[in-house]
XYZ file of C-alpha atoms in Angstrom:
743
model
C -15.348 -37.651 9.256
C -14.506 -38.782 12.797
C -16.652 -37.703 15.757
C -15.301 -36.999 19.243
C -17.846 -36.646 22.061
C -16.718 -34.767 25.176
C -18.603 -33.377 28.175
C -18.208 -29.592 27.994
C -18.478 -27.061 25.147
C -15.261 -25.315 26.279
C -13.344 -28.571 26.040
C -14.912 -29.263 22.628
C -13.722 -25.895 21.294
C -10.185 -26.425 22.542
C -9.875 -29.942 21.087
C -11.395 -28.825 17.774
C -8.580 -26.284 17.393
C -5.999 -29.065 17.665
C -7.535 -31.551 15.212
C -8.722 -29.593 12.180
C -11.136 -30.530 9.382
C -11.181 -34.323 9.614
C -12.870 -34.219 13.026
C -16.090 -32.966 14.549
C -16.094 -32.394 18.300
C -19.393 -32.097 20.195
C -20.253 -31.729 23.884
C -22.842 -33.796 25.739
C -23.032 -30.974 28.326
C -22.701 -33.428 31.181
C -25.158 -36.264 31.846
C -27.668 -36.722 29.043
C -29.482 -39.673 30.666
C -30.338 -40.058 34.312
C -32.969 -41.349 36.722
C -36.238 -39.403 36.388
C -36.631 -36.282 38.520
C -40.308 -36.781 39.360
C -40.341 -40.410 40.531
C -38.194 -43.059 42.224
C -37.065 -44.620 38.941
C -35.852 -47.916 40.398
C -37.815 -51.161 40.021
C -37.221 -54.468 41.833
C -37.025 -57.589 39.674
C -39.301 -60.099 41.447
C -37.287 -63.146 40.295
C -33.681 -61.986 40.702
C -34.356 -59.288 43.349
C -32.031 -57.051 41.367
C -32.601 -53.296 41.256
C -33.450 -52.134 37.752
C -32.921 -48.398 37.091
C -35.064 -46.545 34.578
C -32.930 -44.040 32.713
C -34.387 -41.371 30.486
C -33.240 -38.343 28.515
C -34.427 -35.151 30.179
C -36.438 -32.757 28.003
C -33.723 -30.104 28.138
C -31.138 -32.628 26.862
C -33.212 -33.843 23.887
C -31.798 -31.282 21.379
C -28.231 -32.269 22.313
C -28.975 -35.981 21.872
C -30.594 -35.265 18.500
C -27.546 -33.323 17.365
C -25.157 -36.089 18.482
C -27.283 -38.713 16.715
C -27.204 -36.771 13.440
C -23.427 -36.385 13.554
C -22.991 -40.030 14.600
C -24.808 -41.212 11.438
C -22.225 -39.429 9.269
C -19.170 -40.450 11.323
C -16.687 -43.151 10.308
C -15.453 -43.493 13.891
C -17.156 -42.262 17.088
C -14.753 -41.593 19.965
C -16.038 -41.352 23.548
C -13.790 -38.725 25.183
C -15.558 -37.985 28.475
C -13.539 -37.413 31.670
C -11.420 -40.292 32.942
C -13.231 -41.081 36.150
C -16.271 -43.165 37.051
C -18.619 -40.315 36.341
C -17.078 -39.739 32.911
C -17.083 -43.463 32.138
C -20.791 -43.652 32.960
C -21.576 -40.546 30.884
C -19.854 -42.207 27.927
C -21.887 -45.382 28.461
C -25.123 -43.359 28.603
C -24.166 -41.461 25.424
C -23.674 -44.741 23.583
C -27.122 -45.983 24.657
C -28.755 -42.652 23.792
C -27.453 -42.805 20.196
C -28.335 -46.522 19.902
C -24.759 -47.835 19.842
C -23.182 -50.735 21.719
C -21.007 -49.042 24.389
C -18.244 -51.649 24.361
C -17.808 -51.265 20.590
C -17.061 -47.523 20.654
C -13.396 -46.494 21.051
C -12.838 -44.753 24.395
C -10.047 -42.176 24.583
C -8.707 -40.605 27.764
C -6.255 -37.829 28.565
C -5.160 -35.960 31.686
C -4.475 -32.685 29.934
C -5.978 -30.908 26.940
C -2.957 -30.277 24.770
C -2.343 -31.230 21.135
C 0.219 -33.867 22.132
C -2.097 -35.456 24.708
C -5.127 -35.547 22.378
C -3.112 -37.032 19.482
C -1.668 -39.716 21.768
C -5.149 -40.565 23.098
C -6.606 -41.014 19.588
C -3.714 -43.311 18.696
C -4.277 -45.424 21.832
C -8.037 -45.977 22.347
C -9.505 -48.539 24.739
C -12.988 -49.853 25.496
C -15.478 -48.458 28.011
C -14.696 -49.919 31.430
C -17.929 -51.522 32.621
C -16.609 -52.038 36.154
C -16.244 -48.281 36.510
C -19.674 -47.754 34.970
C -21.216 -50.191 37.454
C -19.434 -48.490 40.360
C -20.976 -45.182 39.274
C -24.400 -46.776 38.848
C -24.138 -48.258 42.339
C -23.286 -44.847 43.820
C -26.114 -43.193 41.881
C -28.698 -45.773 42.942
C -27.554 -45.766 46.568
C -27.854 -41.984 46.655
C -31.309 -42.148 45.020
C -32.517 -44.773 47.513
C -31.341 -42.800 50.552
C -32.365 -39.390 49.228
C -35.744 -40.402 47.793
C -36.868 -42.496 50.770
C -35.276 -40.640 53.697
C -36.031 -37.040 52.666
C -39.851 -37.404 52.774
C -39.564 -39.005 56.208
C -37.505 -36.061 57.509
C -39.999 -33.655 55.967
C -42.948 -35.388 57.634
C -41.317 -35.683 61.054
C -39.422 -32.362 61.256
C -40.202 -29.809 58.532
C -40.626 -29.445 54.791
C -37.669 -28.946 52.500
C -35.267 -31.223 54.360
C -33.139 -33.858 52.675
C -30.960 -36.753 53.739
C -28.111 -38.343 51.863
C -25.457 -40.993 52.213
C -22.447 -38.625 52.147
C -24.423 -35.482 53.036
C -25.752 -36.780 56.358
C -22.479 -38.282 57.602
C -20.762 -34.982 56.736
C -23.429 -33.056 58.663
C -22.881 -35.270 61.702
C -19.172 -34.394 61.693
C -20.113 -30.687 61.745
C -22.750 -31.134 64.464
C -20.398 -33.237 66.605
C -17.806 -30.463 66.497
C -20.460 -27.931 67.554
C -21.408 -30.206 70.455
C -17.761 -30.253 71.546
C -17.627 -26.462 71.394
C -20.877 -26.054 73.368
C -19.786 -28.560 76.019
C -16.321 -27.059 76.374
C -15.330 -25.800 79.817
C -12.239 -23.523 79.846
C -9.377 -24.691 82.059
C -7.173 -22.139 83.760
C -3.412 -22.380 83.336
C -0.451 -20.062 83.802
C 2.806 -19.396 82.001
C 5.963 -17.874 83.426
C 7.073 -15.353 80.799
C 10.805 -14.972 81.290
C 13.459 -13.027 79.390
C 17.158 -13.517 80.105
C 19.877 -10.981 79.282
C 20.481 -9.986 76.569
C 16.810 -10.240 75.469
C 16.572 -14.052 75.239
C 13.035 -15.425 75.454
C 13.033 -18.786 77.256
C 10.386 -21.284 78.369
C 10.251 -22.959 81.757
C 10.589 -26.694 80.987
C 11.341 -28.169 84.430
C 10.655 -27.060 87.992
C 12.105 -29.071 90.855
C 11.427 -32.647 89.703
C 8.400 -31.918 87.490
C 8.484 -31.531 83.722
C 6.522 -28.379 82.861
C 3.909 -28.690 80.128
C 1.260 -26.229 78.957
C -1.231 -27.079 81.731
C 1.240 -27.836 84.546
C 0.873 -24.494 86.341
C -2.783 -24.458 87.340
C -3.310 -21.297 89.384
C -1.912 -17.947 90.458
C -0.602 -19.221 93.798
C 1.484 -21.880 92.093
C 2.723 -19.403 89.476
C 3.769 -16.795 92.046
C 5.589 -19.423 94.130
C 7.638 -20.396 91.077
C 8.425 -16.763 90.246
C 9.560 -16.044 93.806
C 11.826 -19.094 93.837
C 13.293 -18.522 90.368
C 14.050 -14.832 91.019
C 16.107 -15.757 94.068
C 18.336 -18.262 92.255
C 21.370 -17.997 89.983
C 21.334 -19.398 86.441
C 24.053 -20.601 84.111
C 24.245 -22.158 80.648
C 23.838 -25.903 81.227
C 23.925 -27.090 77.594
C 24.118 -25.797 74.034
C 22.843 -28.043 71.256
C 23.056 -27.164 67.564
C 21.712 -29.365 64.775
C 20.504 -29.082 61.231
C 16.936 -29.874 60.194
C 15.387 -30.212 56.790
C 11.904 -29.081 55.826
C 10.629 -31.397 53.111
C 9.113 -30.198 49.871
C 5.310 -30.336 49.695
C 3.694 -32.823 47.286
C 1.891 -31.579 44.175
C -1.784 -30.766 44.512
C -4.651 -33.205 44.342
C -8.271 -32.079 44.548
C -8.572 -31.944 48.328
C -5.273 -30.166 48.978
C -5.935 -27.667 46.167
C -9.331 -26.844 47.691
C -7.810 -26.501 51.158
C -4.928 -24.285 50.047
C -7.103 -22.118 47.801
C -9.464 -21.611 50.730
C -6.762 -20.685 53.252
C -4.505 -18.634 50.950
C -6.930 -17.175 48.393
C -10.241 -17.210 50.282
C -11.864 -19.268 47.508
C -14.680 -21.657 48.371
C -14.214 -25.269 47.204
C -17.035 -24.747 44.705
C -15.389 -21.686 43.173
C -11.988 -23.373 43.193
C -13.344 -26.233 41.094
C -15.088 -23.851 38.677
C -11.892 -21.868 38.112
C -9.787 -25.034 37.850
C -12.233 -26.433 35.285
C -11.762 -23.393 33.056
C -7.967 -23.732 33.319
C -8.246 -27.423 32.409
C -10.713 -27.050 29.526
C -8.872 -24.270 27.733
C -7.849 -20.632 28.056
C -6.049 -18.230 25.770
C -2.255 -18.619 25.677
C 0.464 -17.179 23.385
C 0.158 -20.315 21.212
C -3.660 -20.317 21.065
C -6.405 -21.796 23.219
C -5.172 -24.721 25.335
C -5.697 -26.433 28.660
C -3.025 -25.150 31.047
C -3.491 -27.597 33.959
C -4.142 -31.323 34.173
C -7.473 -32.843 35.222
C -8.616 -31.252 38.471
C -10.653 -34.106 40.031
C -7.964 -36.472 41.245
C -6.714 -38.127 44.407
C -3.410 -39.224 42.876
C 0.061 -37.761 43.431
C 1.547 -39.411 40.334
C 3.310 -37.184 37.820
C 4.221 -37.941 34.204
C 7.978 -38.551 33.831
C 8.249 -36.013 31.004
C 6.502 -33.361 33.123
C 8.918 -33.971 36.018
C 11.877 -33.727 33.665
C 10.512 -30.459 32.265
C 10.175 -29.109 35.825
C 13.784 -30.040 36.651
C 14.989 -28.285 33.508
C 12.946 -25.187 34.365
C 14.395 -25.118 37.896
C 17.958 -25.508 36.547
C 17.573 -22.684 34.049
C 15.760 -20.343 36.439
C 17.341 -20.989 39.856
C 20.538 -22.965 39.254
C 21.871 -26.458 39.838
C 21.928 -26.264 43.639
C 18.113 -26.208 43.698
C 17.734 -29.568 41.895
C 17.871 -32.836 43.866
C 20.080 -35.606 42.518
C 17.090 -37.631 41.346
C 13.462 -36.686 40.601
C 11.065 -36.702 43.551
C 7.988 -38.926 43.559
C 4.977 -38.884 45.868
C 3.216 -42.205 45.621
C 1.195 -42.131 48.832
C -2.474 -41.759 47.992
C -5.355 -40.561 50.104
C -7.562 -43.107 51.854
C -9.641 -44.907 49.236
C -7.893 -43.235 46.285
C -9.338 -44.440 43.021
C -8.625 -43.672 39.347
C -5.014 -43.502 38.130
C -4.966 -39.820 37.283
C -2.021 -37.514 37.613
C -1.648 -34.915 40.291
C -2.809 -31.416 39.365
C 0.037 -29.641 37.559
C 0.628 -27.087 34.792
C 0.753 -28.521 31.280
C 3.130 -25.896 29.855
C 5.929 -24.695 32.130
C 6.885 -21.981 29.634
C 3.472 -20.435 30.339
C 4.736 -18.876 33.553
C 2.476 -16.916 35.926
C 4.203 -13.742 34.697
C 3.228 -14.505 31.085
C -0.187 -15.854 32.171
C -0.969 -12.464 33.750
C -1.558 -11.124 30.260
C -4.083 -13.841 29.351
C -5.938 -15.097 32.420
C -8.743 -13.573 34.483
C -7.765 -12.492 38.028
C -9.114 -15.600 39.799
C -7.703 -17.875 37.114
C -4.279 -16.295 37.543
C -4.345 -16.651 41.336
C -5.200 -20.351 41.146
C -2.811 -21.000 38.255
C 0.050 -19.371 40.192
C -0.753 -21.615 43.177
C -0.658 -24.762 41.015
C 2.403 -23.685 38.996
C 4.603 -22.791 41.974
C 3.533 -25.874 43.958
C 4.535 -28.155 41.057
C 7.951 -26.536 40.690
C 8.448 -26.622 44.468
C 7.722 -30.356 44.674
C 10.791 -31.023 42.458
C 13.217 -28.715 44.286
C 15.656 -29.264 47.127
C 14.461 -29.337 50.736
C 14.968 -26.212 52.840
C 17.720 -26.461 55.436
C 17.606 -24.855 58.889
C 20.085 -24.685 61.725
C 18.332 -25.159 65.060
C 19.813 -24.184 68.401
C 18.598 -25.149 71.866
C 20.135 -23.692 75.032
C 19.281 -24.823 78.568
C 19.586 -22.288 81.418
C 19.682 -24.059 84.805
C 19.377 -23.029 88.445
C 18.987 -25.088 91.586
C 15.219 -25.487 91.028
C 14.476 -24.701 87.392
C 15.406 -25.420 83.776
C 14.626 -22.934 81.031
C 14.959 -23.657 77.333
C 15.628 -21.069 74.627
C 15.182 -22.039 70.980
C 16.626 -20.342 67.939
C 16.862 -21.122 64.264
C 18.101 -19.660 61.022
C 17.514 -20.545 57.406
C 20.750 -21.868 55.883
C 19.402 -22.850 52.435
C 16.005 -21.754 51.155
C 15.447 -24.675 48.726
C 11.800 -24.820 47.647
C 11.063 -21.674 49.689
C 12.766 -19.844 46.801
C 9.524 -20.462 44.868
C 6.873 -20.670 47.586
C 8.284 -18.150 50.052
C 8.000 -18.517 53.826
C 6.460 -16.526 56.674
C 8.933 -17.974 59.197
C 11.527 -15.467 60.373
C 14.981 -16.311 61.634
C 15.259 -16.222 65.403
C 18.919 -15.873 66.261
C 20.373 -16.536 69.704
C 23.525 -14.739 70.859
C 26.828 -16.610 71.140
C 27.016 -18.103 74.639
C 29.470 -20.414 76.399
C 29.007 -23.505 78.548
C 28.572 -22.587 82.266
C 28.246 -18.880 81.434
C 26.233 -17.085 84.166
C 22.841 -15.785 83.041
C 20.697 -13.034 84.525
C 16.916 -12.749 84.347
C 15.917 -9.482 82.710
C 12.181 -9.811 83.369
C 9.792 -12.443 84.662
C 5.990 -12.323 84.785
C 3.296 -14.903 85.525
C 0.471 -14.770 82.950
C -2.993 -16.296 83.233
C -4.512 -18.208 80.295
C -7.535 -20.366 79.603
C -7.774 -23.294 77.247
C -9.825 -22.683 74.133
C -12.570 -24.840 72.594
C -11.874 -26.675 69.346
C -12.376 -24.358 66.354
C -15.352 -24.522 64.038
C -14.643 -26.273 60.785
C -13.747 -24.125 57.823
C -14.460 -25.476 54.359
C -10.761 -26.346 54.054
C -10.513 -28.179 57.393
C -13.812 -30.001 56.771
C -12.535 -31.326 53.439
C -9.349 -32.444 55.180
C -11.461 -34.287 57.766
C -13.668 -35.910 55.100
C -10.577 -37.098 53.275
C -9.080 -38.495 56.491
C -12.344 -40.315 57.299
C -12.667 -41.665 53.748
C -16.048 -39.982 53.252
C -16.783 -39.001 49.669
C -14.349 -38.542 46.818
C -12.697 -35.562 45.042
C -15.779 -34.931 42.939
C -18.138 -34.854 45.958
C -16.414 -32.566 48.507
C -17.541 -29.206 47.102
C -21.085 -30.325 46.078
C -21.683 -31.824 49.543
C -20.896 -28.531 51.293
C -23.040 -26.632 48.768
C -25.977 -29.001 49.375
C -25.769 -28.539 53.156
C -25.862 -24.772 52.631
C -28.761 -24.944 50.181
C -30.785 -27.055 52.635
C -30.089 -24.536 55.443
C -28.298 -27.156 57.526
C -25.233 -24.928 57.798
C -24.265 -21.286 57.523
C -20.768 -20.136 56.617
C -19.757 -16.979 58.445
C -16.240 -15.556 58.240
C -15.095 -18.921 56.841
C -16.553 -20.780 59.836
C -19.151 -23.516 59.290
C -22.008 -23.195 61.798
C -24.762 -25.852 61.959
C -28.316 -24.553 62.260
C -30.860 -25.671 64.851
C -32.571 -27.958 62.340
C -29.218 -29.688 61.707
C -29.113 -30.795 65.353
C -32.697 -32.056 65.170
C -32.046 -34.032 61.982
C -28.822 -35.588 63.270
C -30.456 -36.582 66.580
C -33.212 -38.353 64.654
C -30.762 -40.088 62.295
C -28.462 -41.163 65.144
C -31.381 -42.878 66.839
C -33.109 -44.478 63.857
C -30.580 -44.554 60.964
C -27.238 -44.878 62.708
C -25.477 -46.292 59.633
C -26.348 -43.292 57.489
C -24.496 -40.878 59.795
C -21.708 -43.275 60.767
C -18.420 -42.181 59.186
C -17.019 -45.727 59.241
C -20.068 -47.126 57.463
C -19.905 -44.391 54.809
C -16.156 -44.948 54.330
C -16.668 -48.713 54.063
C -19.283 -48.152 51.377
C -16.812 -45.958 49.479
C -14.270 -48.798 49.683
C -16.932 -51.172 48.367
C -17.486 -48.873 45.395
C -13.727 -48.928 44.799
C -13.797 -52.718 44.718
C -16.608 -52.676 42.163
C -14.567 -50.292 39.979
C -11.185 -51.967 40.432
C -12.007 -55.628 40.958
C -15.445 -56.095 39.418
C -17.273 -56.956 42.653
C -20.948 -57.924 42.272
C -22.720 -54.575 42.396
C -26.306 -55.822 42.285
C -25.971 -57.846 45.483
C -24.517 -54.841 47.293
C -27.463 -52.719 46.150
C -30.062 -55.360 46.984
C -28.714 -56.005 50.492
C -28.595 -52.297 51.269
C -32.077 -51.609 49.883
C -33.811 -54.407 51.834
C -32.254 -53.370 55.163
C -32.757 -49.645 54.576
C -36.428 -49.950 53.626
C -37.140 -51.897 56.829
C -35.800 -48.912 58.789
C -37.835 -46.459 56.704
C -41.081 -48.363 57.342
C -40.275 -48.656 61.052
C -39.490 -44.940 61.147
C -42.850 -44.004 59.658
C -44.573 -45.820 62.527
C -42.251 -45.214 65.446
C -40.582 -41.811 65.061
C -42.356 -39.155 67.094
C -43.011 -35.902 65.258
C -40.329 -33.312 65.951
C -41.855 -30.597 63.812
C -40.068 -27.311 64.201
C -42.829 -25.419 62.403
C -46.110 -24.579 64.186
C -49.345 -23.535 62.368
C -50.548 -20.055 63.333
C -54.121 -20.319 62.118
C -53.881 -17.555 59.528
C -52.990 -17.388 55.850
C -50.155 -15.864 53.848
C -51.211 -12.461 52.421
C -49.305 -13.153 49.199
C -50.352 -16.687 48.176
C -53.033 -17.781 50.660
C -51.066 -20.743 52.074
C -50.911 -21.316 55.834
C -48.425 -19.283 57.859
C -46.056 -21.185 60.154
C -43.919 -20.223 63.138
C -40.422 -21.499 62.341
C -37.191 -21.604 64.296
C -34.105 -20.170 62.612
C -30.517 -19.253 63.385
C -31.503 -15.949 64.981
C -34.645 -17.022 66.775
C -38.216 -17.594 65.684
C -39.814 -16.100 62.594
C -43.036 -16.452 60.597
C -42.870 -17.953 57.116
C -45.206 -19.186 54.420
C -45.808 -22.937 54.242
C -45.553 -22.570 50.472
C -41.778 -22.046 50.660
C -39.716 -22.167 48.445
C -42.294 -21.075 45.858
C -43.480 -18.319 48.175
C -40.818 -16.544 50.221
C -43.101 -14.398 52.390
C -41.835 -13.876 55.963
C -42.729 -11.756 58.992
C -40.985 -10.801 62.190
C -42.452 -12.307 65.347
C -44.260 -10.243 67.954
C -41.416 -10.444 70.488
C -37.847 -11.594 70.913
C -38.986 -15.010 72.024
C -41.229 -15.609 69.046
C -44.570 -15.453 70.821
C -47.246 -15.397 68.173
C -50.779 -16.483 68.914
C -51.819 -19.363 71.114
C -49.702 -21.935 69.321
C -46.388 -20.373 70.296
C -44.938 -21.182 73.671
C -43.295 -18.418 75.663
C -39.949 -19.350 77.203
C -39.649 -19.669 80.921
C -37.993 -16.804 82.784
C -36.768 -16.603 86.377
C -36.989 -13.441 88.440
C -33.924 -12.001 90.176
C -33.265 -9.282 92.737
C -31.001 -7.464 90.299
C -32.140 -4.124 88.854
C -31.535 -3.035 85.252
C -28.895 -0.295 85.279
C -30.407 1.233 82.129
C -34.091 1.695 83.054
C -34.526 0.476 86.651
C -36.786 -2.506 85.827
C -36.187 -5.954 87.279
C -33.704 -8.252 85.532
C -34.833 -11.817 84.715
C -32.915 -14.983 83.822
C -33.469 -16.232 80.292
C -32.148 -19.148 78.287
C -30.361 -18.336 75.022
C -28.572 -20.466 72.458
C -25.394 -20.147 74.537
C -26.931 -20.761 77.967
C -28.468 -18.521 80.626
C -28.211 -14.737 80.598
C -29.785 -11.768 82.397
C -32.247 -9.627 80.416
C -34.356 -6.625 81.283
C -37.982 -7.493 82.022
C -39.031 -4.337 80.135
C -38.015 -5.835 76.785
C -38.578 -4.752 74.001
C -38.558 -1.168 75.353
C -35.226 -1.880 77.072
C -32.873 -4.387 75.468
C -30.250 -4.430 78.203
C -28.627 -7.836 78.815
C -25.849 -9.068 81.093
C -23.920 -12.309 81.591
C -25.371 -14.699 84.167
C -23.412 -16.161 87.059
C -19.709 -15.752 87.794
C -18.192 -13.586 85.100
C -14.555 -13.906 84.116
C -13.106 -10.397 83.881
C -10.006 -9.262 81.999
C -7.130 -7.671 83.879
C -7.264 -4.570 81.658
C -10.219 -2.305 80.780
C -11.828 -2.064 77.350
C -9.363 -0.159 75.121
C -12.207 1.662 73.370
C -14.467 2.876 76.198
C -12.800 1.905 79.480
C -15.552 -0.520 80.494
C -14.984 -3.990 81.907
C -14.112 -6.819 79.517
C -15.985 -10.084 80.148
C -15.278 -13.599 78.847
C -18.358 -14.674 76.863
C -19.641 -17.565 74.769
C -21.314 -17.214 71.381
C -22.290 -19.474 68.495
C -18.818 -18.869 67.049
C -16.979 -19.755 70.265
C -15.580 -17.891 73.273
C -14.466 -14.244 73.144
C -13.767 -11.174 75.290
C -16.464 -8.492 74.968
C -17.196 -5.115 76.534
C -19.825 -4.823 79.271
C -21.178 -1.731 77.493
C -22.363 -3.644 74.431
C -24.168 -2.652 72.195
C -22.944 0.926 72.769
C -19.371 -0.384 72.610
C -18.808 -3.254 70.191
C -15.219 -4.126 71.094
C -14.496 -7.871 70.940
C -11.351 -10.004 70.909
C -10.912 -13.752 70.645
C -7.890 -13.546 72.960
C -7.509 -11.665 76.232
C -6.220 -8.123 75.586
C -3.206 -6.703 77.425
C -2.094 -3.133 78.066
C 0.559 -3.354 75.320
C 0.033 -1.273 72.167
C 0.482 -2.469 68.587
C 3.761 -1.181 67.106
C 2.635 -1.370 63.468
C 2.560 2.067 61.868
C -0.954 3.484 61.573
C -2.557 0.908 63.899
C -3.926 1.904 67.317
C -4.911 -1.608 68.446
C -3.828 -3.385 71.596
C -1.990 -6.699 71.799
C -3.505 -9.940 73.058
C -1.492 -12.982 74.000
C -2.227 -16.211 72.129
C -0.622 -19.491 71.148
C 0.599 -19.623 67.541
C 2.348 -22.734 66.209
C 2.989 -23.919 69.749
C 4.531 -20.618 70.834
C 3.125 -17.770 72.939
C 2.995 -14.577 70.845
C 1.273 -11.190 70.992
C -1.355 -10.535 68.297
C -2.954 -7.172 67.576
C -6.736 -7.342 68.030
C -7.177 -5.028 65.020
C -4.531 -5.658 62.346
C -3.716 -9.246 63.519
C 0.029 -8.520 63.291
C 1.907 -11.084 65.416
C 4.902 -10.107 67.526
C 7.252 -12.428 69.458
C 6.876 -11.968 73.214
C 10.469 -10.813 73.582
C 9.982 -8.019 71.003
C 6.725 -6.578 72.416
């Protein structure tokens, strides 16, 4: 009997179906040995100064180890078949130690897909455990233990209980906090556009006025805009040039982990964590017409390589389904890897092209089908012809101004035949050189620049990949950890840092700059790559880091001033008897038990500001001469999370609030109640809101106009916004976008 040890039970079941009676397949269920949970678990060798980890089998893993040991005694050959990455290599090494075998003597088999062909080929071509990869994983694990185990207690003692710090976690949090700082510091800049339509219904952009090239921010105020309109209306235009050229849109590469997570988030609304869970089930084995099998390749990869036979199968599928004109002369390859790419995996692709999404619909769960369709169509698309467009640019010229009209039409759909496209043809009429042109309508429109957007999970992963922070296996867990530690909230796909996140990052920036420095984190990732790929000395890297880091920890214990966000209230929790604390949260102050997370007792505070007992400080307010239009009390100036605002002094009996200072007002009234629309700031960015809030809850990210949405059944109004570099109207309700010339 031969024994194959894999990581997951689902994978074990699938492989067992392929191999039959001569093989036993058992799952380790992930890591079976690790550093202890209850103590540091790393000793320092006094002579060599090397870091010596203490690994142990957790109590919950003991039955699994016992079962593997019993099967190993009966086995003629023991194959280590854990995942082909550093984590999998290390798991295999730990398994060997746990069953008292020499790791290097056990045959190691690897495969990128769980199919009968792939498993048979792997068994016929075993290798040894790669100790360089094992040491790279050990280095990462020990670095993370050092930072997490030593930094987290310091954060807890200086700020509040329950906080944690981490090598990748903290640098990721700084990226999020830095973006929030940009948003909070953003000051809108006024600019104007000259919306012009020439006969017959040709939308054109002003690109030159007198001697100045016109860019987005060139026209700064209404006076300037009106002067241009007056001049342009008085002049005659003619066609100055007509340029037609063809442009190709290249096929997208196949998916790797980061791009799959990003696309699944934007197109399917799946979180990175859920995406990886669904992908794992597709990889490990699902029901198909030919039995249980893995239907995609390994999902944790930063490679764009594709097996030659898989590419050939894709080309044949394209030929038979769509015809010869959709196949390029030679297969396409995508060899560019992400920054710091590591193991030589394949890209994520389907393993059986005959298992089409249409057939898969009868076998897969809804989420599995959605993700499988995404992967299947992307793989076919990457081996198809480019899409071909004809682009047209026409310049209309007068004595003072140049306008440019752009048009395009799809001449050959290429890979869009599989992926589809949201881009519509925009056709320009046939015009002749020097043909006179008349302006149909012209209108100056005011705009304001917008702050940078909050990160979504997809855009954050893209940023982490660009910075070289983390690896495919760490993106989703890092975001989940930040959520679990209440450093971030995710609302409507936007990542919002909490107040405690700012406090933690400010402390780390001052005392542990390396830990939150993206370049330092990326350099450490590159160092781990060198350990895995080139066998660099891992113990020296660990030792150097540990000595320097511990000096900072000891200095921090002495020198960091307490920034505790929780204040004792002098009374006990009615549920467990622990002390009650006044804490600061996303939505203001609240009272919570100091025994959290074991005890989850909370109370509301006595007032909006969180005044509770002598230990709580009331915020400062400034009196004004303004009278509350709801109850007649005086209005006072208060400070909120988004700056100063006016509030009724009779709070909480009257909860009336108003913007403070000069208020930017929309040109049109609120479409729901007729009140004034004001430009406001919130934790999610700037927006237009009704003055009658909370009675009227109308809001819009973009300034509404008096134009009505033309979509059947929708009564929303249109707001002008920039979409893909072009001014369009977007309905504030249904989000339907309409070209300016069609509104």
